[in-house]
Each structure stands twice: as C-alpha cells, then as structure tokens.
mmCIF file of C-alpha atoms in Angstrom:
data_model
loop_
_atom_site.group_PDB
_atom_site.id
_atom_site.type_symbol
_atom_site.label_atom_id
_atom_site.label_comp_id
_atom_site.label_asym_id
_atom_site.label_seq_id
_atom_site.Cartn_x
_atom_site.Cartn_y
_atom_site.Cartn_z
ATOM 1 C CA MET A 1 -31.564 -15.469 54.973
ATOM 2 C CA ALA A 2 -32.158 -13.326 57.781
ATOM 3 C CA ALA A 3 -28.814 -12.325 59.923
ATOM 4 C CA GLN A 4 -28.055 -13.798 63.197
ATOM 5 C CA ILE A 5 -28.270 -11.494 65.797
ATOM 6 C CA TRP A 6 -27.418 -11.923 69.527
ATOM 7 C CA TYR A 7 -28.456 -9.833 72.202
ATOM 8 C CA GLU A 8 -27.927 -9.227 75.831
ATOM 9 C CA ASP A 9 -28.519 -12.869 77.332
ATOM 10 C CA ASP A 10 -26.096 -14.007 74.613
ATOM 11 C CA GLY A 11 -23.236 -12.767 76.136
ATOM 12 C CA ASP A 12 -21.407 -14.049 79.337
ATOM 13 C CA LEU A 13 -18.908 -11.363 80.836
ATOM 14 C CA SER A 14 -17.726 -14.273 83.247
ATOM 15 C CA VAL A 15 -15.492 -15.406 80.050
ATOM 16 C CA LEU A 16 -13.189 -12.418 80.492
ATOM 17 C CA ASP A 17 -12.521 -13.141 84.196
ATOM 18 C CA GLY A 18 -9.277 -13.316 85.180
ATOM 19 C CA LYS A 19 -8.362 -12.162 81.550
ATOM 20 C CA LYS A 20 -6.342 -8.991 80.741
ATOM 21 C CA VAL A 21 -7.664 -7.113 77.696
ATOM 22 C CA ALA A 22 -4.811 -4.456 75.940
ATOM 23 C CA ILE A 23 -6.473 -2.013 73.825
ATOM 24 C CA ILE A 24 -3.871 -0.599 71.447
ATOM 25 C CA GLY A 25 -4.693 2.861 70.429
ATOM 26 C CA TYR A 26 -6.556 5.730 72.107
ATOM 27 C CA GLY A 27 -8.332 7.483 69.677
ATOM 28 C CA SER A 28 -12.160 7.687 68.953
ATOM 29 C CA GLN A 29 -12.930 3.599 69.211
ATOM 30 C CA GLY A 30 -9.767 3.137 71.603
ATOM 31 C CA HIS A 31 -10.788 5.254 74.393
ATOM 32 C CA ALA A 32 -14.631 4.113 74.325
ATOM 33 C CA HIS A 33 -13.533 0.589 74.078
ATOM 34 C CA ALA A 34 -11.325 0.828 77.073
ATOM 35 C CA LEU A 35 -13.665 2.917 79.324
ATOM 36 C CA ASN A 36 -16.822 0.474 78.716
ATOM 37 C CA LEU A 37 -14.635 -2.514 79.473
ATOM 38 C CA ARG A 38 -13.096 -1.145 82.599
ATOM 39 C CA ASP A 39 -16.558 -0.112 83.808
ATOM 40 C CA SER A 40 -17.903 -3.688 82.709
ATOM 41 C CA GLY A 41 -15.386 -5.131 85.385
ATOM 42 C CA VAL A 42 -13.013 -6.157 82.947
ATOM 43 C CA ASP A 43 -9.076 -5.723 83.514
ATOM 44 C CA VAL A 44 -7.618 -3.306 80.916
ATOM 45 C CA VAL A 45 -4.515 -1.838 79.989
ATOM 46 C CA VAL A 46 -4.125 0.646 77.178
ATOM 47 C CA GLY A 47 -1.100 0.255 74.864
ATOM 48 C CA LEU A 48 0.492 3.491 73.752
ATOM 49 C CA ARG A 49 4.122 4.809 72.368
ATOM 50 C CA PRO A 50 5.528 6.286 75.519
ATOM 51 C CA ASN A 51 5.749 9.472 73.828
ATOM 52 C CA SER A 52 1.840 9.490 72.737
ATOM 53 C CA LYS A 53 0.137 12.850 73.465
ATOM 54 C CA SER A 54 -2.736 10.069 74.082
ATOM 55 C CA VAL A 55 -0.943 8.851 77.180
ATOM 56 C CA GLU A 56 -1.888 11.582 79.932
ATOM 57 C CA PHE A 57 -5.721 11.550 78.737
ATOM 58 C CA ALA A 58 -5.681 7.803 79.286
ATOM 59 C CA LYS A 59 -4.256 8.133 82.829
ATOM 60 C CA GLU A 60 -6.382 11.179 83.604
ATOM 61 C CA GLN A 61 -9.358 8.581 83.075
ATOM 62 C CA GLY A 62 -7.848 6.387 85.618
ATOM 63 C CA LEU A 63 -6.523 3.589 83.143
ATOM 64 C CA GLU A 64 -3.538 1.716 83.244
ATOM 65 C CA VAL A 65 -0.994 2.698 80.514
ATOM 66 C CA LYS A 66 2.012 0.638 79.439
ATOM 67 C CA SER A 67 4.007 0.625 76.367
ATOM 68 C CA VAL A 68 2.652 -1.508 73.412
ATOM 69 C CA PRO A 69 5.011 -4.437 73.614
ATOM 70 C CA GLU A 70 4.477 -4.412 77.645
ATOM 71 C CA ALA A 71 0.707 -4.572 77.255
ATOM 72 C CA ALA A 72 0.739 -7.101 74.556
ATOM 73 C CA ALA A 73 3.171 -9.314 76.638
ATOM 74 C CA GLU A 74 0.764 -9.736 79.551
ATOM 75 C CA ALA A 75 -2.466 -9.593 77.591
ATOM 76 C CA ASP A 76 -4.829 -12.515 76.832
ATOM 77 C CA VAL A 77 -6.785 -10.530 74.385
ATOM 78 C CA ILE A 78 -5.376 -7.654 72.401
ATOM 79 C CA MET A 79 -7.589 -5.282 70.638
ATOM 80 C CA ILE A 80 -5.820 -3.383 67.905
ATOM 81 C CA LEU A 81 -7.513 0.071 67.418
ATOM 82 C CA ALA A 82 -4.780 1.859 65.547
ATOM 83 C CA PRO A 83 -5.530 3.324 62.187
ATOM 84 C CA ASP A 84 -5.758 0.436 59.384
ATOM 85 C CA GLN A 85 -2.235 1.783 57.785
ATOM 86 C CA TYR A 86 -0.376 1.418 61.155
ATOM 87 C CA GLN A 87 -1.520 -1.977 62.102
ATOM 88 C CA LYS A 88 1.080 -4.105 60.077
ATOM 89 C CA GLY A 89 4.138 -2.039 61.716
ATOM 90 C CA ILE A 90 2.660 -2.222 65.302
ATOM 91 C CA TRP A 91 1.789 -6.011 64.892
ATOM 92 C CA GLU A 92 5.270 -7.073 63.424
ATOM 93 C CA ASN A 93 7.347 -4.606 65.605
ATOM 94 C CA ASP A 94 5.593 -4.486 68.565
ATOM 95 C CA ILE A 95 2.994 -7.200 69.167
ATOM 96 C CA GLU A 96 4.152 -10.508 67.138
ATOM 97 C CA PRO A 97 7.475 -10.569 69.057
ATOM 98 C CA ASN A 98 5.835 -10.257 72.693
ATOM 99 C CA ILE A 99 2.141 -11.927 72.466
ATOM 100 C CA LYS A 100 1.572 -14.645 74.828
ATOM 101 C CA GLU A 101 1.017 -18.199 73.496
ATOM 102 C CA GLY A 102 -2.736 -18.986 72.430
ATOM 103 C CA ALA A 103 -3.719 -15.014 73.381
ATOM 104 C CA ALA A 104 -6.672 -13.544 71.302
ATOM 105 C CA LEU A 105 -6.252 -10.929 68.846
ATOM 106 C CA ALA A 106 -9.320 -8.679 67.974
ATOM 107 C CA PHE A 107 -9.926 -5.939 65.511
ATOM 108 C CA ALA A 108 -13.053 -3.368 64.986
ATOM 109 C CA HIS A 109 -12.437 -3.541 60.852
ATOM 110 C CA GLY A 110 -11.323 -6.610 58.965
ATOM 111 C CA PHE A 111 -9.027 -4.693 56.758
ATOM 112 C CA ASN A 112 -5.418 -6.118 57.608
ATOM 113 C CA ILE A 113 -6.730 -9.482 58.720
ATOM 114 C CA HIS A 114 -8.640 -9.893 55.370
ATOM 115 C CA TYR A 115 -5.888 -8.717 53.270
ATOM 116 C CA GLY A 116 -3.050 -10.402 54.645
ATOM 117 C CA TYR A 117 -1.073 -7.624 56.083
ATOM 118 C CA ILE A 118 -1.629 -9.054 59.644
ATOM 119 C CA LYS A 119 -1.236 -13.054 59.743
ATOM 120 C CA PRO A 120 -1.362 -14.432 63.385
ATOM 121 C CA SER A 121 -0.227 -18.417 63.858
ATOM 122 C CA GLU A 122 -2.943 -20.494 64.268
ATOM 123 C CA ASP A 123 -2.990 -20.931 67.973
ATOM 124 C CA HIS A 124 -4.373 -17.262 68.229
ATOM 125 C CA PRO A 125 -8.171 -16.953 68.211
ATOM 126 C CA VAL A 126 -9.001 -13.849 66.048
ATOM 127 C CA PHE A 127 -12.304 -11.909 66.204
ATOM 128 C CA MET A 128 -14.007 -8.794 65.278
ATOM 129 C CA VAL A 129 -16.128 -6.613 67.030
ATOM 130 C CA ALA A 130 -16.762 -3.482 65.081
ATOM 131 C CA PRO A 131 -19.275 -0.841 66.283
ATOM 132 C CA LYS A 132 -21.476 0.518 63.606
ATOM 133 C CA GLY A 133 -20.855 4.490 65.150
ATOM 134 C CA PRO A 134 -18.176 6.720 66.068
ATOM 135 C CA GLY A 135 -16.362 6.037 69.582
ATOM 136 C CA HIS A 136 -17.853 8.836 71.499
ATOM 137 C CA ILE A 137 -21.544 7.680 70.664
ATOM 138 C CA VAL A 138 -20.272 4.333 71.722
ATOM 139 C CA ARG A 139 -19.262 5.667 75.156
ATOM 140 C CA ARG A 140 -22.290 7.907 75.524
ATOM 141 C CA GLU A 141 -24.738 5.465 74.662
ATOM 142 C CA TYR A 142 -22.817 2.762 77.425
ATOM 143 C CA ALA A 143 -23.060 5.555 80.001
ATOM 144 C CA ALA A 144 -26.727 6.289 78.989
ATOM 145 C CA GLY A 145 -27.491 2.110 79.693
ATOM 146 C CA ARG A 146 -27.951 1.737 75.953
ATOM 147 C CA GLY A 147 -25.717 0.564 73.182
ATOM 148 C CA VAL A 148 -24.507 1.026 69.786
ATOM 149 C CA PRO A 149 -24.744 -2.141 67.601
ATOM 150 C CA VAL A 150 -22.082 -4.239 66.149
ATOM 151 C CA VAL A 151 -20.938 -6.599 63.832
ATOM 152 C CA THR A 152 -18.904 -9.376 65.049
ATOM 153 C CA ALA A 153 -16.993 -12.154 63.409
ATOM 154 C CA VAL A 154 -14.315 -15.020 64.351
ATOM 155 C CA GLU A 155 -11.683 -15.848 61.795
ATOM 156 C CA GLN A 156 -9.409 -18.423 63.637
ATOM 157 C CA ASP A 157 -10.982 -20.174 66.611
ATOM 158 C CA PRO A 158 -8.351 -22.918 67.764
ATOM 159 C CA ARG A 159 -9.809 -23.601 71.062
ATOM 160 C CA GLY A 160 -13.488 -23.186 69.989
ATOM 161 C CA ASP A 161 -14.063 -20.417 72.461
ATOM 162 C CA GLY A 162 -13.673 -17.486 69.832
ATOM 163 C CA TRP A 163 -17.494 -16.801 69.822
ATOM 164 C CA ASP A 164 -17.547 -16.835 73.613
ATOM 165 C CA LEU A 165 -14.696 -14.107 73.356
ATOM 166 C CA ALA A 166 -16.489 -12.180 70.961
ATOM 167 C CA LEU A 167 -19.556 -12.203 72.549
ATOM 168 C CA ALA A 168 -18.294 -11.292 75.854
ATOM 169 C CA TYR A 169 -16.265 -8.623 74.363
ATOM 170 C CA ALA A 170 -19.485 -7.174 72.655
ATOM 171 C CA LYS A 171 -21.275 -7.480 76.085
ATOM 172 C CA ALA A 172 -18.694 -5.574 77.766
ATOM 173 C CA ILE A 173 -18.675 -2.469 75.625
ATOM 174 C CA GLY A 174 -22.391 -2.549 75.799
ATOM 175 C CA ALA A 175 -23.171 -3.687 72.090
ATOM 176 C CA LEU A 176 -25.506 -6.482 73.155
ATOM 177 C CA ARG A 177 -28.069 -3.922 74.632
ATOM 178 C CA ALA A 178 -28.568 -3.230 71.090
ATOM 179 C CA GLY A 179 -27.569 -6.101 69.235
ATOM 180 C CA ALA A 180 -24.580 -7.777 67.573
ATOM 181 C CA ILE A 181 -24.809 -9.161 63.970
ATOM 182 C CA LYS A 182 -22.914 -12.066 62.935
ATOM 183 C CA THR A 183 -20.680 -11.578 59.688
ATOM 184 C CA THR A 184 -17.176 -12.574 58.353
ATOM 185 C CA PHE A 185 -14.080 -10.460 58.039
ATOM 186 C CA LYS A 186 -14.266 -10.628 54.329
ATOM 187 C CA GLU A 187 -17.759 -9.409 54.407
ATOM 188 C CA GLU A 188 -17.319 -6.763 56.982
ATOM 189 C CA THR A 189 -14.532 -5.518 55.155
ATOM 190 C CA GLU A 190 -15.588 -5.554 51.272
ATOM 191 C CA THR A 191 -18.894 -3.935 52.304
ATOM 192 C CA ASP A 192 -17.431 -1.412 54.614
ATOM 193 C CA LEU A 193 -15.105 -0.094 51.914
ATOM 194 C CA PHE A 194 -17.622 -0.505 49.169
ATOM 195 C CA GLY A 195 -20.300 1.783 51.239
ATOM 196 C CA GLU A 196 -17.383 4.467 52.085
ATOM 197 C CA GLN A 197 -16.487 4.671 48.290
ATOM 198 C CA ASN A 198 -19.499 4.627 46.458
ATOM 199 C CA VAL A 199 -22.260 5.978 48.815
ATOM 200 C CA LEU A 200 -21.441 7.658 52.038
ATOM 201 C CA LEU A 201 -18.306 9.477 51.185
ATOM 202 C CA GLY A 202 -17.332 8.964 47.566
ATOM 203 C CA GLY A 203 -21.054 8.983 46.569
ATOM 204 C CA VAL A 204 -22.942 11.653 48.419
ATOM 205 C CA ASN A 205 -19.727 14.053 48.680
ATOM 206 C CA LYS A 206 -19.061 14.052 45.128
ATOM 207 C CA LEU A 207 -22.845 14.358 43.970
ATOM 208 C CA VAL A 208 -23.122 17.247 46.381
ATOM 209 C CA GLU A 209 -20.039 19.060 44.830
ATOM 210 C CA MET A 210 -20.965 18.170 41.401
ATOM 211 C CA GLY A 211 -24.508 19.711 41.862
ATOM 212 C CA PHE A 212 -23.391 22.801 43.171
ATOM 213 C CA GLU A 213 -21.322 23.245 40.485
ATOM 214 C CA VAL A 214 -23.562 22.360 37.757
ATOM 215 C CA LEU A 215 -25.914 24.983 39.475
ATOM 216 C CA THR A 216 -23.303 28.065 39.765
ATOM 217 C CA ASP A 217 -22.030 27.123 36.143
ATOM 218 C CA ALA A 218 -25.345 28.040 34.743
ATOM 219 C CA GLY A 219 -25.740 31.444 36.665
ATOM 220 C CA TYR A 220 -27.575 30.511 40.038
ATOM 221 C CA GLN A 221 -26.169 31.955 42.996
ATOM 222 C CA PRO A 222 -23.906 30.076 45.051
ATOM 223 C CA GLU A 223 -25.892 30.380 48.380
ATOM 224 C CA ILE A 224 -29.009 29.040 46.728
ATOM 225 C CA ALA A 225 -27.323 26.212 45.022
ATOM 226 C CA TYR A 226 -25.616 25.490 48.471
ATOM 227 C CA PHE A 227 -28.993 25.044 50.410
ATOM 228 C CA GLU A 228 -30.422 22.908 47.544
ATOM 229 C CA VAL A 229 -27.652 20.342 47.139
ATOM 230 C CA CYS A 230 -26.034 20.431 50.565
ATOM 231 C CA HIS A 231 -27.808 21.809 53.221
ATOM 232 C CA GLU A 232 -31.071 20.274 52.964
ATOM 233 C CA LEU A 233 -29.179 16.546 52.633
ATOM 234 C CA LYS A 234 -29.428 16.076 56.370
ATOM 235 C CA MET A 235 -33.189 16.420 56.565
ATOM 236 C CA ILE A 236 -33.166 13.579 53.984
ATOM 237 C CA VAL A 237 -30.807 11.380 55.787
ATOM 238 C CA ASP A 238 -32.576 11.793 58.867
ATOM 239 C CA LEU A 239 -35.751 10.814 57.245
ATOM 240 C CA MET A 240 -33.740 7.898 56.091
ATOM 241 C CA ASN A 241 -32.795 6.966 59.475
ATOM 242 C CA GLU A 242 -36.288 7.495 60.699
ATOM 243 C CA GLY A 243 -38.166 5.207 58.342
ATOM 244 C CA GLY A 244 -35.889 4.317 55.315
ATOM 245 C CA LEU A 245 -36.516 5.258 51.761
ATOM 246 C CA ASN A 246 -40.150 5.318 52.112
ATOM 247 C CA LYS A 247 -40.303 7.761 55.031
ATOM 248 C CA ASP A 248 -37.811 9.662 52.887
ATOM 249 C CA ARG A 249 -40.015 10.002 49.500
ATOM 250 C CA TRP A 250 -43.220 10.029 51.495
ATOM 251 C CA SER A 251 -42.484 13.120 53.583
ATOM 252 C CA CYS A 252 -41.309 14.841 50.532
ATOM 253 C CA SER A 253 -43.765 16.510 47.806
ATOM 254 C CA ASP A 254 -45.339 14.587 44.860
ATOM 255 C CA THR A 255 -42.980 17.188 42.644
ATOM 256 C CA ALA A 256 -39.898 15.700 44.486
ATOM 257 C CA GLN A 257 -40.933 12.025 44.419
ATOM 258 C CA TYR A 258 -41.485 11.663 40.590
ATOM 259 C CA GLY A 259 -38.288 13.333 40.123
ATOM 260 C CA ASP A 260 -36.734 10.624 42.276
ATOM 261 C CA TYR A 261 -38.298 8.164 40.079
ATOM 262 C CA VAL A 262 -37.403 9.584 36.919
ATOM 263 C CA ASN A 263 -33.820 10.460 37.994
ATOM 264 C CA THR A 264 -31.504 9.571 35.286
ATOM 265 C CA VAL A 265 -28.276 10.871 36.853
ATOM 266 C CA ILE A 266 -27.852 7.693 38.845
ATOM 267 C CA ASP A 267 -28.408 4.991 36.138
ATOM 268 C CA GLU A 268 -26.915 1.861 34.908
ATOM 269 C CA HIS A 269 -23.503 3.716 34.200
ATOM 270 C CA ALA A 270 -23.217 4.329 37.945
ATOM 271 C CA ARG A 271 -24.140 0.667 38.775
ATOM 272 C CA GLU A 272 -21.082 -0.286 36.245
ATOM 273 C CA ARG A 273 -18.602 1.994 38.084
ATOM 274 C CA MET A 274 -19.833 0.577 41.549
ATOM 275 C CA GLN A 275 -19.255 -2.721 40.274
ATOM 276 C CA TYR A 276 -15.784 -1.854 38.929
ATOM 277 C CA HIS A 277 -14.997 -0.293 42.610
ATOM 278 C CA LEU A 278 -16.258 -3.455 44.180
ATOM 279 C CA GLN A 279 -14.102 -5.838 41.886
ATOM 280 C CA ARG A 280 -10.945 -3.367 43.083
ATOM 281 C CA ILE A 281 -11.904 -3.864 46.456
ATOM 282 C CA GLN A 282 -12.434 -7.703 46.076
ATOM 283 C CA ASP A 283 -9.262 -8.326 44.500
ATOM 284 C CA GLY A 284 -7.253 -6.433 46.855
ATOM 285 C CA SER A 285 -6.119 -3.742 44.322
ATOM 286 C CA PHE A 286 -7.711 -0.881 46.370
ATOM 287 C CA ALA A 287 -5.838 -1.754 49.571
ATOM 288 C CA GLN A 288 -2.569 -2.539 47.834
ATOM 289 C CA GLU A 289 -2.835 0.989 46.184
ATOM 290 C CA PHE A 290 -3.716 2.671 49.759
ATOM 291 C CA MET A 291 -1.367 0.549 51.692
ATOM 292 C CA ASP A 292 1.623 1.571 49.006
ATOM 293 C CA ASP A 293 0.808 5.061 49.064
ATOM 294 C CA GLN A 294 0.946 5.116 53.073
ATOM 295 C CA ALA A 295 4.281 3.491 52.790
ATOM 296 C CA ALA A 296 5.712 6.068 50.750
ATOM 297 C CA GLY A 297 4.510 8.544 52.975
ATOM 298 C CA ALA A 298 1.130 9.233 51.489
ATOM 299 C CA PRO A 299 1.888 11.697 48.889
ATOM 300 C CA LYS A 300 -1.088 10.872 46.659
ATOM 301 C CA PHE A 301 -3.455 11.039 49.700
ATOM 302 C CA LYS A 302 -1.682 14.660 50.976
ATOM 303 C CA GLN A 303 -2.176 15.654 47.225
ATOM 304 C CA LEU A 304 -5.907 14.558 47.341
ATOM 305 C CA GLN A 305 -6.570 16.080 50.532
ATOM 306 C CA GLU A 306 -5.306 19.521 49.493
ATOM 307 C CA GLU A 307 -7.459 19.270 46.128
ATOM 308 C CA TYR A 308 -10.760 18.240 47.899
ATOM 309 C CA SER A 309 -10.476 20.641 50.597
ATOM 310 C CA ASN A 310 -10.546 23.518 48.655
ATOM 311 C CA VAL A 311 -13.416 22.590 45.942
ATOM 312 C CA ARG A 312 -15.871 25.838 45.026
ATOM 313 C CA ILE A 313 -18.555 24.791 47.404
ATOM 314 C CA GLU A 314 -16.189 25.255 50.173
ATOM 315 C CA GLU A 315 -15.976 28.929 49.680
ATOM 316 C CA VAL A 316 -19.532 29.585 50.499
ATOM 317 C CA GLY A 317 -20.239 26.682 52.959
ATOM 318 C CA PRO A 318 -18.627 27.944 55.898
ATOM 319 C CA LYS A 319 -20.419 31.798 55.501
ATOM 320 C CA LEU A 320 -23.871 30.027 55.096
ATOM 321 C CA ARG A 321 -23.105 27.626 57.935
ATOM 322 C CA ALA A 322 -22.709 30.245 60.559
ATOM 323 C CA MET A 323 -26.219 31.298 59.775
ATOM 324 C CA PHE A 324 -27.584 28.517 61.293
ATOM 325 C CA SER A 325 -28.014 29.054 65.194
ATOM 326 C CA TRP A 326 -29.225 25.701 65.714
ATOM 327 C CA ASN A 327 -26.288 24.369 64.398
ATOM 328 C CA ASN A 328 -23.806 26.511 66.213
ATOM 329 C CA GLU A 329 -25.474 25.646 69.505
ATOM 330 C CA ALA A 330 -25.369 22.153 68.664
ATOM 331 C CA ALA A 331 -21.782 22.333 67.925
ATOM 332 C CA LYS A 332 -21.197 24.283 70.828
ATOM 333 C CA ASP A 333 -22.962 21.535 73.046
ATOM 334 C CA ALA A 334 -21.030 18.712 71.021
ATOM 335 C CA ASP A 335 -17.501 20.376 71.900
ATOM 336 C CA GLU A 336 -18.347 20.748 75.389
ATOM 337 C CA ALA A 337 -19.683 17.223 75.770
ATOM 338 C CA ASN A 338 -17.070 15.629 73.932
ATOM 339 C CA SER A 339 -14.019 18.008 74.614
ATOM 340 C CA PHE A 340 -11.997 14.635 75.901
ATOM 341 C CA THR A 341 -12.439 13.218 72.515
ATOM 342 C CA GLY A 342 -11.427 16.193 70.957
ATOM 343 C CA LYS A 343 -8.170 16.125 72.835
ATOM 344 C CA ILE A 344 -7.914 12.769 71.677
ATOM 345 C CA ALA A 345 -8.432 13.403 68.325
ATOM 346 C CA ARG A 346 -5.832 16.057 68.216
ATOM 347 C CA ALA A 347 -3.372 13.940 69.963
ATOM 348 C CA GLN A 348 -3.869 11.192 67.452
ATOM 349 C CA VAL A 349 -2.851 13.868 64.412
ATOM 350 C CA GLN A 350 0.368 14.909 66.587
ATOM 351 C CA ASP A 351 1.451 11.222 67.178
ATOM 352 C CA ALA A 352 0.887 10.248 63.485
ATOM 353 C CA GLU A 353 3.106 13.590 62.460
#
C-alpha cells in the first residue's frame, strides 16, 4: 500500500495562530525549527539552561530565550529537540512539572515515546515531525523557498486536532513544500535505528574499514586501498541518490556490475545478523543498553568512540583527503556558510560536558 503523503495545501498555518511554540534545545535541528517557525509567523520561544552556550547564539538571531521550565509553562506546543539520552531527564525535571493542561508535546524522533522513557498524561496531544535531513539543510532549503521532506506521526490525539497540529507545524518549517509522509512512532523509531546500525553507519563504515584492512594486509599500498574502498563511495552514493540502485549499476562498468551481482560477502549470513539487530531494536534491548550506558556516564560509548576513532584507515585518510582540492574548497564554503551552525555544535558539546 502506498504511503500517505501531504503537501503544502494540506497544512493550515492558522492552526498555530495564538499559540506559543517552545523549542527545547538549540542544536542542529533546534535552531532550524525555531528560525523557520519564526519566519512563518509563529510565536516561538527557545528553552535552554541559563548557562547554556547556545543562549547567546539564539539571542543573536532575535529569538526569545527562556529557561526550559519557563518556556514549557507558557507553551501550547513543546517540541523537544535535545539528544535522545537527555530527553527523559528534561521531561521529568523541567517540562512535566510545568506543562500547561492540554499542551501538545512534539518530537523529531520517536525514541523516548516509543520505548516509554517519556509518558505524557492522556490529555496531551503527542505528535512527531521528523525532517529527513540535518538542521542546517532544513534551514537552508526553507530560506531558498524549498523544503526538506519529513515523516510525521500522531501518538496521542485527545482532542482530535493532532494531525492538524502536526501538519501546521510541518508547513511552518517548510516541510510540506517537499512532502510529509505518514508514519507511526513505532515505525519511525525502529526503521531509523535499523538503518543507522545496519546500513548507513554500522554497515557502510565497517565495510569500508574491513575492506581497507583486507587489502593492506594482503600487501597493497594503503593509499591505493583508500581510494578503492572509501574515496569512490561518494560517487556511488550520489548515483544512488539521483536514480536508485539501477543508476548506480548502469553508470559503472560491466565488470563492476557482474562483480556486484555475484558478490558473496553480503549474503544470507548478513541478513541473519540484520534480523538479529532488528529484533533487539523491536524488543527494546538496544535502547535499554544505550540508555543504561548513558546513565552510567557512557563508559562503553566513550571506549568505543576512542577505539573506532583510531582504526588503521584513519592513518592514511587525512593525508589523502588533503589532496582533493575540490573537497577543500567545498569544506571552506560550507564552513563559511554554516559558521553559525558550527558555533551551535560546539556549544552543544560544551553544554553536555
């Protein structure tokens, strides 16, 4: 069955007339949502800890900034955009004791609602508007008169206006220019975690790392191995993005295509491992493991970060990337264009320390 998709005419901004929207957090998504909402005529307040490094950045953009409890107390819609592991504490300590009766609670990822770390009372509408792109792209596309598509869901709808709120919010951040796909908190959470763990990060990163090690262990030069298993990946992903797997295959040589078809590295054993990881996502054991580690100060997470930041491919990667003049220019342009986003990212790190 085809997914239901809403577009610009399906959202009504007047639904947000007379309503105050609190954006909790001012990171990648937070700054984009707050600025896009404001520019769409919505009354916005940003909720931050008073000592947050992000306060000055939000104020520089002309936004109203208050503490999280103050912002929550006056808001009719509260969008929580803090990292997953912090949302439960923010909800219990700052939002739940102060939230207005009947105020709507919104998310850009279903993790905390789906796994029950946040349990709003039944009088609060709960919806999700999740952009399928990073915040700086959400902001850039809005400013250009375009939009980034979103997936949207309603978990609790006590008054029957949950979808009206969700689509109005999606329109206000520019998403309905591209489209909003109907989903559920369960579907969004489980597919998002699965994709990250098994394909986008846990799959691609480990394939690149392992392929590099197999070639260099066999005596091939690390520079050549890097080009073959890492550098050319962007070209393949760009082709997929433009025209799917078929364009990716048709754009490469017959030799490459044949090798793709008879590849026995990604076989049924990989499918079995994917099914195992999906089961851990579905039954909540992955979420529990992650949240328990975070609650203990993230010792395992920090150990893994250190371990995987120093894999062998990273010894040759920086030297070769410095040779790509087009990458250097693109990085320079991006740094200039997104200097504000960079400040926000650094502030987030400092806030979390």
